[in-house]
Amino acid sequence: MTMDRFAKPTHWIGGLSRRQMIGTSIALCAVLFISVNIFAARALDGWRADVTETQVWTLSQGTETLLSDLAEPLHLRLYLSDGLTEAAPQLASYADRVRGMLQSYADQADGQITLEVIDPEPFSDEEDRAVGFGINRIALAGAPEPMFFGLAATNSTDGRATIPVFSPDREAWLEYDLTRLVAELGQPEKPKVALLDGIGLSGNPMMGGAEQQSLAMLRELYDVEILSGDVNSFPEGTEVVAVVHPQGLTEPTLYALDQWVMGGGALMAFVDPHAETQMGPQGMPAPDAASDFAALFEGWGVGFDATQAVADPTYALATNRRVQGRDVNVGNPAWLRLDASALDQDSPALARLSAMVMTTAGSFATGEDGPTLTPLATVSDAAVLASATDASNRFGDPRDLLTSGEAVDAAPVVIARLSGAVSSAFPDGKPESSEWEAEHIASTEVANVLLSGDADMLMDRNWIQQRSIFGAQIPQAFANNGDFFLNAVEQMAGGAALADLRGRAVDWRPLTRIEAMERAAEAEYRATEQALLERIAETEAALRDLAPQDSDGNGLFSAEMVAEAENLRADLLAARAELRQVQYDLRSDVEALQASVTTLNVGLVPFLAAVIALFFALRRPKRTVPTRVAA
């Protein structure tokens, strides 16, 4: 009989075999997993961790403040069909999020919000009430009956507001939409805004024009009164006056605006060297599309040249143009796509915004002895001031504006705030044509004026597109223009309950390194192209000068001229080949960088997980349990 103290083990602790131990471990892990989930669902209901960069899923301080200060009790009815998530499983998590967030609103409102979740069964009273509230039916493939997924809210004074359908495309807007709805019903009286509209925000039914979303959103939160004709006073209770693309304002109206500012009133002026969206007679482009606010600007000490537009290659918006007989995608420097780097992050109206689009915008300036002009949106030092007429031309190569425009000493300011001491634009007092009743004010020490060099930015074209979701037309924002408009009104009116919610829904995360590479290669291409064109022009001019002297009078070129023409043709072909090589190198570099970024995004996390797992596997100690066996 022999005894091997280090024989291969056949049993583990407790007499379990390796296979039994593995099976038991898996079973215990499964039980633990289920137990933790049950515990979390019960004990941690409503808890969440927001790891997004912009904290999209965290209730804002503005929402919490609004809910704690509600003066009006609200009744929220969530119409959610039980079969919706079965017919459309992709909506399950979104439906849970909507229901959970509504419950959070009710929990934080100190009893001022009542939430009711309703399953409107077919042909029931609940279904009729849902339709009566304006909740949309959702027709889904494979579902025998239409479904509902919307919200109806009422207050104690018969006010009502609805979200006809919760669209997944607006998931990032969820808190904003809900808070806007609560604010709309929860405040007894809306603040008043007076509007002088010269561009068509209110629409033109005769021409088929609809009300623009910026104005529609403003109406949800404010009592908007549109002014026209001679303005000799502003409606009682007006907190903000907005002037959009002023043209042909009468002397009484100009004086009323001047005295409003001199009296400390808040004014927003959206002016434009060329309002591209302004329509003339029979829907044709307006013959004169420049704003005219010079009488007040000059009197207040504000510089604004209505004949020049800003052109900037750094913030140029990509557009499709036909250039030299080819359809190409080029950056239009007169159409500005401003990202956060161009916006004043210390301004409540702009701090959370990620993108704004301005087209043929003008710029502002003041003299050394002028009023205080605080820049809110500034383009780059590479910008030029181009002719507004050329900038609005829809044909040709828009990049030519960069060579024809005037260089500037400082980066142009396209949105600004005018504050401090300002003198009246009417130093001689009230004009005879005015019926302004208050005593003339010669100056103010507390001017409160917001200036924008673009009026088109408030039109739908510049910031939203309509999408059809479950049969409903849902506006989808690709820029924060509307958010800026509402934020600015809210800030100037003295409130900011919704300001920190706007802007988070536009998921604009450009690949800045790729864009910088494209701009650099574009600049190289343009420089080469410009040198080529200049060389061709000089050679053609030399040929024209040479022809009368060297020609033999019968319209034929001399041998020397033929040789020079051949040299020019060869030079032209070589230059074009060089241009093609620059374009090819541009696309190659950009595509290589895009491929690298895609590879990192897709493969980096799995790769890191594999490395960590391998690291721990290699570090795990290998131990055996010696057992005593008899031979």
XYZ file of C-alpha atoms in Angstrom:
631
model
C 0.000 0.000 0.000
C 1.313 3.441 -0.938
C 0.199 6.915 -0.066
C 0.382 9.886 -2.435
C -0.058 13.124 -0.510
C -0.312 15.187 -3.641
C -2.672 13.150 -5.766
C -5.098 14.989 -8.077
C -8.200 15.967 -6.062
C -11.492 14.437 -6.974
C -13.756 16.261 -4.491
C -14.179 19.825 -3.222
C -15.289 21.090 0.169
C -18.530 19.541 1.330
C -18.139 16.572 -0.926
C -19.342 18.414 -4.068
C -17.770 17.614 -7.382
C -16.444 20.326 -9.682
C -19.536 20.065 -11.929
C -21.897 20.221 -8.950
C -20.052 23.221 -7.559
C -20.342 25.092 -10.868
C -24.041 24.306 -11.146
C -24.681 25.383 -7.582
C -22.761 28.643 -8.148
C -24.786 29.454 -11.251
C -28.029 28.768 -9.413
C -26.975 30.971 -6.495
C -25.988 33.779 -8.875
C -29.387 33.573 -10.587
C -31.209 33.678 -7.249
C -29.058 36.612 -6.124
C -29.696 38.476 -9.391
C -33.473 38.039 -9.116
C -33.451 38.984 -5.430
C -31.461 42.166 -6.050
C -33.812 43.202 -8.856
C -36.905 42.575 -6.716
C -35.359 44.533 -3.848
C -34.338 47.399 -6.154
C -37.771 47.548 -7.780
C -39.435 47.894 -4.376
C -36.925 49.766 -2.256
C -35.341 51.963 -4.924
C -38.470 52.868 -6.890
C -37.967 56.276 -8.489
C -34.195 56.286 -7.998
C -32.008 56.787 -11.036
C -28.428 57.662 -11.920
C -27.912 60.164 -14.719
C -24.525 59.684 -16.389
C -25.251 61.792 -19.494
C -22.930 64.727 -20.095
C -25.762 67.302 -20.110
C -27.804 65.633 -17.334
C -30.768 65.138 -19.658
C -32.588 62.771 -17.303
C -32.262 64.797 -14.089
C -35.128 67.041 -12.974
C -33.882 70.595 -13.174
C -33.939 73.135 -10.397
C -36.408 75.161 -12.459
C -38.868 72.266 -12.569
C -38.578 71.644 -8.832
C -39.116 75.337 -8.088
C -42.145 75.489 -10.365
C -43.717 72.401 -8.781
C -43.193 73.689 -5.246
C -44.788 77.066 -6.066
C -47.873 75.928 -8.004
C -50.837 78.190 -7.247
C -53.329 76.132 -9.238
C -54.199 72.437 -8.646
C -53.773 70.288 -11.751
C -55.258 66.968 -12.852
C -53.038 64.963 -15.213
C -54.578 62.106 -17.208
C -52.103 59.775 -18.876
C -53.916 57.839 -21.596
C -51.833 54.699 -22.073
C -53.261 51.600 -23.736
C -52.288 48.364 -21.997
C -51.596 46.659 -25.306
C -49.303 49.391 -26.599
C -46.042 47.888 -25.383
C -47.027 44.445 -26.695
C -47.809 45.829 -30.149
C -44.735 48.108 -30.084
C -42.112 46.651 -27.683
C -39.712 49.456 -28.572
C -41.991 51.857 -26.658
C -41.932 49.887 -23.399
C -39.017 51.682 -21.732
C -40.229 55.075 -22.948
C -43.734 54.436 -21.593
C -42.252 53.479 -18.216
C -40.150 56.634 -18.227
C -43.151 58.855 -19.027
C -45.214 57.267 -16.271
C -42.326 57.484 -13.796
C -41.602 61.127 -14.549
C -45.275 62.085 -14.219
C -45.330 60.359 -10.849
C -42.237 62.360 -9.848
C -44.058 65.570 -10.774
C -47.024 64.543 -8.631
C -44.777 63.564 -5.704
C -42.931 66.909 -5.703
C -46.003 69.123 -6.135
C -47.163 68.848 -2.489
C -50.600 67.571 -3.433
C -51.188 70.158 -6.171
C -50.962 67.543 -8.955
C -53.188 64.484 -9.253
C -52.061 61.772 -11.673
C -54.478 59.309 -13.243
C -53.319 56.555 -15.605
C -56.151 55.465 -17.915
C -56.412 52.541 -20.319
C -59.027 53.732 -22.862
C -60.641 50.500 -24.015
C -62.323 50.465 -27.439
C -65.820 52.023 -27.544
C -65.595 53.071 -23.889
C -66.319 56.426 -22.265
C -62.593 56.768 -21.558
C -61.851 56.469 -25.270
C -64.432 59.154 -26.075
C -62.955 61.467 -23.451
C -59.438 60.874 -24.775
C -60.539 61.827 -28.283
C -62.398 64.822 -26.869
C -59.214 66.030 -25.193
C -57.382 65.778 -28.528
C -55.318 62.664 -27.805
C -54.269 61.014 -31.074
C -55.150 57.452 -31.968
C -52.084 55.355 -32.834
C -52.558 52.728 -35.532
C -49.968 49.966 -35.184
C -49.385 47.041 -37.511
C -50.851 43.855 -36.053
C -52.973 45.683 -33.465
C -56.741 45.126 -33.914
C -57.657 48.509 -32.418
C -55.985 51.943 -32.300
C -53.855 52.671 -29.245
C -53.398 55.792 -27.110
C -50.251 57.293 -25.595
C -50.870 60.929 -24.697
C -51.514 63.333 -21.847
C -54.433 65.616 -21.007
C -54.128 68.172 -18.204
C -56.773 70.413 -16.649
C -56.839 73.009 -13.886
C -59.596 74.276 -11.607
C -60.647 77.063 -13.988
C -61.451 74.824 -16.982
C -58.063 75.425 -18.560
C -56.691 72.482 -20.489
C -53.537 71.464 -22.312
C -52.573 68.258 -24.071
C -49.680 66.302 -25.462
C -51.529 64.456 -28.271
C -48.899 61.729 -28.525
C -45.625 61.022 -26.744
C -43.143 60.651 -29.574
C -39.891 58.732 -28.960
C -38.156 61.383 -31.070
C -38.940 63.908 -28.328
C -37.746 61.768 -25.429
C -34.935 64.203 -24.667
C -37.579 66.978 -24.551
C -39.813 65.104 -22.120
C -39.127 67.192 -19.026
C -39.352 70.421 -20.990
C -42.698 69.441 -22.546
C -44.135 68.437 -19.176
C -42.828 71.502 -17.345
C -44.109 73.800 -20.093
C -47.540 72.198 -19.816
C -47.557 72.570 -16.023
C -46.381 76.182 -16.262
C -49.053 76.964 -18.843
C -51.876 75.710 -16.607
C -50.366 76.495 -13.222
C -50.012 80.252 -13.627
C -53.309 82.183 -13.372
C -52.274 85.020 -15.684
C -49.703 84.952 -18.459
C -47.151 87.746 -18.736
C -47.797 90.036 -21.687
C -45.487 90.465 -24.675
C -46.079 93.101 -27.365
C -44.854 92.106 -30.842
C -44.158 94.163 -33.960
C -43.843 91.469 -36.639
C -42.362 92.470 -39.974
C -41.273 89.061 -41.267
C -44.362 86.872 -40.933
C -44.098 84.972 -37.655
C -47.871 84.956 -37.382
C -48.224 83.455 -40.861
C -50.225 84.584 -43.854
C -53.313 82.401 -44.442
C -53.912 84.074 -47.809
C -50.501 82.836 -48.985
C -50.711 79.484 -47.210
C -48.213 80.511 -44.540
C -48.562 78.921 -41.108
C -47.735 80.459 -37.766
C -44.078 79.875 -36.978
C -43.118 77.585 -34.117
C -41.184 80.302 -32.281
C -44.372 82.376 -31.986
C -46.530 79.334 -31.211
C -44.184 78.391 -28.353
C -44.228 81.980 -27.098
C -48.037 81.994 -27.024
C -48.053 78.908 -24.800
C -46.330 80.828 -22.011
C -47.177 84.475 -22.713
C -50.099 86.649 -23.689
C -48.812 87.879 -27.051
C -50.398 90.978 -28.553
C -49.381 91.826 -32.126
C -49.208 95.563 -32.815
C -49.682 97.333 -36.140
C -50.099 100.848 -37.515
C -49.094 103.846 -35.419
C -48.087 102.750 -31.931
C -48.652 105.493 -29.371
C -48.801 103.247 -26.313
C -48.221 99.660 -25.272
C -50.854 97.341 -23.787
C -51.236 97.564 -20.037
C -49.101 95.013 -18.261
C -46.594 94.618 -21.113
C -43.309 93.244 -19.813
C -41.345 92.830 -23.056
C -41.618 94.480 -26.476
C -40.244 92.482 -29.423
C -39.546 94.034 -32.823
C -38.813 91.581 -35.646
C -37.503 92.877 -38.998
C -38.701 96.491 -38.716
C -39.499 98.183 -42.021
C -41.363 101.409 -42.636
C -42.069 102.132 -38.975
C -43.820 105.461 -38.548
C -42.397 108.301 -36.501
C -44.937 107.810 -33.680
C -43.999 104.113 -33.466
C -40.274 104.869 -33.391
C -40.840 107.449 -30.664
C -42.925 105.001 -28.618
C -40.151 102.401 -28.831
C -37.556 105.002 -27.865
C -39.521 106.133 -24.839
C -40.218 102.541 -23.827
C -36.457 101.982 -23.611
C -35.823 105.330 -21.924
C -38.373 104.359 -19.286
C -36.500 101.142 -18.494
C -38.680 98.816 -20.562
C -37.243 95.597 -22.031
C -36.884 95.602 -25.825
C -35.815 92.834 -28.209
C -34.843 93.906 -31.738
C -34.265 91.285 -34.450
C -32.890 93.170 -37.450
C -31.510 91.797 -40.699
C -29.413 93.112 -43.616
C -31.348 90.714 -45.861
C -34.339 88.767 -44.540
C -34.281 85.731 -46.823
C -37.645 84.431 -45.625
C -39.530 87.680 -46.170
C -42.135 87.278 -48.891
C -43.150 89.986 -51.324
C -46.297 90.255 -53.473
C -47.632 86.952 -54.892
C -45.176 84.994 -52.787
C -42.144 86.364 -54.623
C -38.977 87.396 -52.745
C -39.268 90.846 -51.245
C -37.611 93.545 -53.400
C -36.208 95.284 -50.305
C -35.359 92.773 -47.589
C -33.215 94.956 -45.303
C -34.437 96.024 -41.870
C -34.693 99.746 -41.162
C -34.028 100.661 -37.545
C -31.373 103.271 -38.281
C -33.278 106.162 -36.686
C -33.100 104.526 -33.265
C -29.710 102.855 -33.654
C -28.004 106.093 -34.616
C -29.642 107.964 -31.767
C -28.682 105.285 -29.241
C -25.095 105.024 -30.493
C -25.382 101.531 -31.983
C -23.574 100.720 -35.221
C -25.369 98.374 -37.631
C -24.634 98.429 -41.375
C -27.714 97.077 -43.149
C -25.752 96.666 -46.394
C -23.241 94.135 -45.029
C -23.559 90.545 -43.851
C -21.113 88.449 -41.844
C -19.312 85.634 -43.707
C -17.250 83.222 -41.623
C -15.565 80.002 -42.853
C -15.260 78.668 -39.294
C -19.011 78.437 -38.739
C -20.073 77.971 -42.369
C -23.164 75.779 -42.763
C -22.833 73.059 -45.404
C -25.143 73.637 -48.389
C -25.646 72.176 -51.842
C -24.723 74.541 -54.672
C -24.024 74.290 -58.378
C -20.459 75.502 -58.855
C -18.757 75.562 -62.259
C -21.342 73.189 -63.687
C -21.105 70.652 -60.839
C -23.408 70.009 -57.882
C -21.185 70.227 -54.820
C -21.613 70.361 -51.066
C -19.829 73.462 -49.817
C -19.778 75.526 -46.669
C -21.763 78.738 -47.057
C -19.951 81.292 -44.877
C -22.995 83.600 -44.910
C -25.093 80.864 -43.308
C -23.717 80.520 -39.802
C -23.973 77.349 -37.724
C -22.920 78.639 -34.326
C -21.933 76.083 -31.715
C -21.340 76.630 -28.003
C -17.894 78.136 -28.657
C -19.535 81.156 -30.302
C -22.141 81.702 -27.570
C -21.714 83.505 -24.252
C -21.856 80.706 -21.674
C -22.397 83.231 -18.863
C -25.712 84.393 -20.325
C -28.801 82.549 -19.004
C -30.351 82.854 -22.457
C -27.476 80.994 -24.129
C -25.621 78.954 -21.513
C -27.278 75.584 -22.192
C -27.633 75.956 -25.955
C -25.536 73.852 -28.301
C -26.406 75.145 -31.772
C -27.947 78.150 -33.495
C -28.386 78.872 -37.202
C -28.274 82.431 -38.549
C -28.451 83.363 -42.243
C -27.067 86.582 -43.800
C -26.684 88.106 -40.356
C -25.455 91.606 -39.645
C -23.140 92.717 -36.842
C -23.204 95.352 -34.100
C -20.664 97.789 -32.712
C -20.458 100.907 -30.564
C -17.928 103.691 -30.305
C -15.603 104.334 -27.376
C -18.047 106.855 -25.909
C -21.109 104.790 -26.782
C -23.329 102.672 -24.560
C -22.318 99.291 -23.149
C -22.589 96.536 -25.755
C -22.119 93.046 -24.303
C -21.434 90.356 -26.951
C -23.681 87.292 -26.642
C -22.823 85.579 -29.932
C -19.511 86.247 -31.675
C -18.067 84.658 -34.803
C -14.373 83.997 -35.430
C -11.502 86.293 -36.360
C -11.525 84.744 -39.843
C -14.864 86.397 -40.644
C -15.309 89.133 -43.233
C -18.082 91.627 -43.913
C -19.547 90.921 -47.349
C -22.192 92.631 -49.421
C -25.619 91.598 -48.119
C -26.838 91.363 -51.704
C -24.016 88.985 -52.641
C -24.469 86.995 -49.435
C -28.139 86.382 -50.222
C -27.426 85.200 -53.782
C -28.543 81.574 -54.083
C -26.401 80.881 -57.129
C -22.668 80.562 -57.634
C -19.964 79.660 -55.159
C -20.695 81.169 -51.713
C -17.023 80.815 -50.756
C -16.261 83.742 -53.060
C -17.636 85.962 -50.282
C -14.436 85.326 -48.339
C -12.311 86.981 -51.029
C -14.720 89.781 -51.958
C -15.580 90.737 -48.369
C -13.818 93.228 -46.131
C -11.486 91.978 -43.417
C -12.315 93.053 -39.862
C -10.136 94.113 -36.959
C -12.162 92.172 -34.384
C -14.538 89.224 -34.509
C -18.016 90.495 -35.480
C -20.773 90.397 -32.847
C -24.069 89.057 -34.212
C -26.101 89.022 -30.971
C -25.554 91.556 -28.201
C -27.084 93.193 -25.177
C -27.311 96.983 -24.949
C -27.225 98.290 -21.396
C -26.132 101.216 -19.294
C -26.547 104.870 -20.181
C -28.371 105.619 -23.443
C -29.685 108.949 -24.728
C -32.996 109.320 -26.513
C -32.982 109.193 -30.303
C -35.348 112.195 -30.141
C -33.243 114.901 -28.465
C -35.787 117.585 -29.407
C -38.585 115.848 -27.558
C -41.851 114.345 -28.704
C -42.575 114.819 -32.427
C -45.828 116.522 -33.386
C -47.185 113.348 -35.010
C -46.915 111.349 -31.771
C -49.763 110.882 -29.303
C -47.528 109.469 -26.571
C -49.085 110.695 -23.339
C -46.206 110.347 -20.892
C -43.658 113.080 -20.353
C -40.592 112.934 -22.606
C -37.586 111.111 -21.103
C -34.245 112.364 -22.448
C -32.032 109.462 -21.334
C -31.763 106.361 -19.212
C -29.038 104.806 -17.086
C -30.539 101.306 -17.219
C -31.141 100.438 -20.872
C -32.319 96.843 -21.355
C -32.173 95.974 -25.063
C -31.328 92.679 -26.753
C -30.060 92.924 -30.339
C -29.926 90.163 -32.954
C -28.436 90.680 -36.407
C -30.731 88.078 -37.993
C -34.528 87.966 -38.159
C -34.673 84.752 -40.222
C -33.446 82.836 -37.173
C -36.991 82.920 -35.747
C -38.506 81.319 -38.844
C -39.074 77.557 -38.980
C -36.653 77.134 -41.885
C -33.691 78.021 -39.714
C -34.196 75.613 -36.836
C -36.907 72.936 -37.142
C -38.238 70.306 -39.500
C -41.629 68.602 -39.388
C -41.784 64.829 -38.938
C -44.821 62.562 -39.079
C -45.012 60.402 -35.934
C -48.020 58.077 -35.518
C -50.012 60.275 -37.880
C -49.172 63.531 -36.086
C -46.866 66.266 -37.354
C -44.152 66.697 -34.725
C -41.655 69.584 -34.988
C -38.095 68.311 -34.608
C -35.448 70.886 -33.733
C -32.011 70.784 -35.319
C -30.937 74.066 -33.700
C -31.762 76.022 -30.541
C -33.118 79.192 -32.152
C -36.555 78.831 -30.568
C -34.998 78.054 -27.190
C -32.926 81.217 -27.401
C -36.009 83.296 -28.249
C -37.985 81.983 -25.271
C -34.995 82.147 -22.931
C -34.368 85.759 -23.881
C -38.012 86.749 -23.380
C -38.097 84.894 -20.073
C -34.880 86.468 -18.846
C -35.948 89.976 -19.811
C -39.371 89.435 -18.227
C -37.660 88.442 -14.997
C -38.418 84.719 -14.881
C -36.363 81.612 -15.641
C -38.401 78.545 -14.680
C -37.874 76.885 -18.055
C -34.586 78.397 -19.178
C -32.373 75.580 -17.871
C -34.506 72.958 -19.636
C -34.219 74.346 -23.137
C -31.310 73.420 -25.342
C -30.671 69.970 -23.907
C -32.792 68.283 -26.582
C -30.656 69.181 -29.563
C -28.059 66.439 -29.624
C -25.443 68.284 -31.655
C -22.074 66.710 -30.982
C -19.937 67.538 -34.015
C -16.637 65.797 -34.659
C -14.564 68.922 -34.176
C -11.276 67.358 -35.293
C -12.854 66.146 -38.537
C -14.432 69.543 -39.140
C -11.109 71.295 -38.513
C -9.381 68.953 -40.983
C -12.064 69.643 -43.566
C -11.680 73.387 -43.095
C -7.891 73.179 -43.424
C -8.073 71.107 -46.594
C -10.831 73.362 -47.899
C -8.619 76.395 -47.328
C -5.758 74.675 -49.168
C -8.092 73.772 -52.025
C -9.450 77.295 -52.255
C -5.959 78.803 -52.211
C -4.826 76.494 -55.022
C -7.989 77.150 -56.989
C -7.670 80.914 -56.560
C -4.035 80.842 -57.692
C -5.041 78.835 -60.755
C -7.847 81.221 -61.685
C -5.561 84.210 -61.308
C -2.912 82.539 -63.475
C -5.482 81.764 -66.172
C -6.862 85.312 -66.078
C -3.385 86.817 -66.393
C -2.486 84.569 -69.327
C -5.747 85.292 -71.145
C -5.205 89.020 -70.651
C -1.685 88.672 -72.069
C -3.092 86.832 -75.089
C -5.630 89.589 -75.700
C -2.898 92.222 -75.543
C -0.642 90.178 -77.793
C -3.177 89.332 -80.516
C -3.445 92.740 -82.273
C 0.364 93.047 -82.484
C 1.344 89.522 -83.564
C -1.645 88.613 -85.651
C -1.182 88.814 -89.397
C -4.543 90.541 -89.772
C -6.486 87.577 -91.085
C -7.679 86.366 -87.627
C -4.987 83.674 -87.295
C -2.589 83.257 -84.380
C 1.130 83.235 -84.902
C 3.211 80.150 -84.162
C 4.430 81.765 -80.952
C 0.858 82.363 -79.820
C -0.121 78.788 -80.638
C 2.815 77.524 -78.571
C 1.865 79.808 -75.694
C -1.730 78.562 -75.865
C -0.492 74.976 -75.723
C 1.597 75.822 -72.682
C -1.457 77.383 -71.055
C -3.536 74.279 -71.794
C -0.860 72.044 -70.290
C -0.622 74.307 -67.262
C -4.403 74.218 -66.895
C -4.513 70.413 -67.031
C -1.709 70.154 -64.488
C -3.424 72.595 -62.148
C -6.724 70.718 -62.407
C -4.924 67.479 -61.628
C -3.403 69.179 -58.596
C -6.864 70.294 -57.466
C -8.208 66.766 -57.840
C -5.293 65.473 -55.770
C -6.065 67.990 -53.005
C -9.711 66.875 -53.003
C -8.682 63.213 -52.967
C -6.272 63.779 -50.085
C -8.992 65.653 -48.206
C -11.484 62.813 -48.534
C -8.838 60.202 -47.720
C -7.765 61.950 -44.523
C -11.338 62.588 -43.390
C -12.495 59.032 -44.166
C -9.483 57.565 -42.360
C -10.204 59.677 -39.291
C -13.903 58.784 -39.399
C -13.001 55.094 -39.625
C -10.710 55.437 -36.611
C -13.411 57.193 -34.588
C -15.977 54.541 -35.552
C -13.587 51.751 -34.594
C -12.938 53.342 -31.214
C -16.641 53.904 -30.548
C -17.630 50.354 -31.512
C -14.659 48.326 -30.327
C -13.071 50.225 -27.453
C -15.493 49.180 -24.697
C -15.492 45.427 -25.571
C -11.707 45.544 -25.913
C -11.254 47.136 -22.487
C -13.663 44.617 -20.942
C -11.682 41.747 -22.466
C -8.376 43.189 -21.214
C -9.728 43.561 -17.672
C -11.145 40.022 -17.696
C -7.836 38.634 -18.969
C -5.926 40.570 -16.328
C -7.957 39.080 -13.472
C -7.852 35.607 -15.040
C -4.055 35.691 -15.147
C -3.831 36.967 -11.574
C -6.164 34.302 -10.129
C -4.100 31.922 -7.941
C -4.058 28.314 -8.970
C -4.522 26.179 -5.861
C -5.148 22.509 -5.333
C -6.507 20.822 -2.270
C -4.372 17.749 -1.416
C -6.327 14.703 -0.366
C -5.190 11.479 1.177
C -5.881 8.457 -0.970
C -5.022 4.825 -0.422
C -3.274 2.817 -3.053
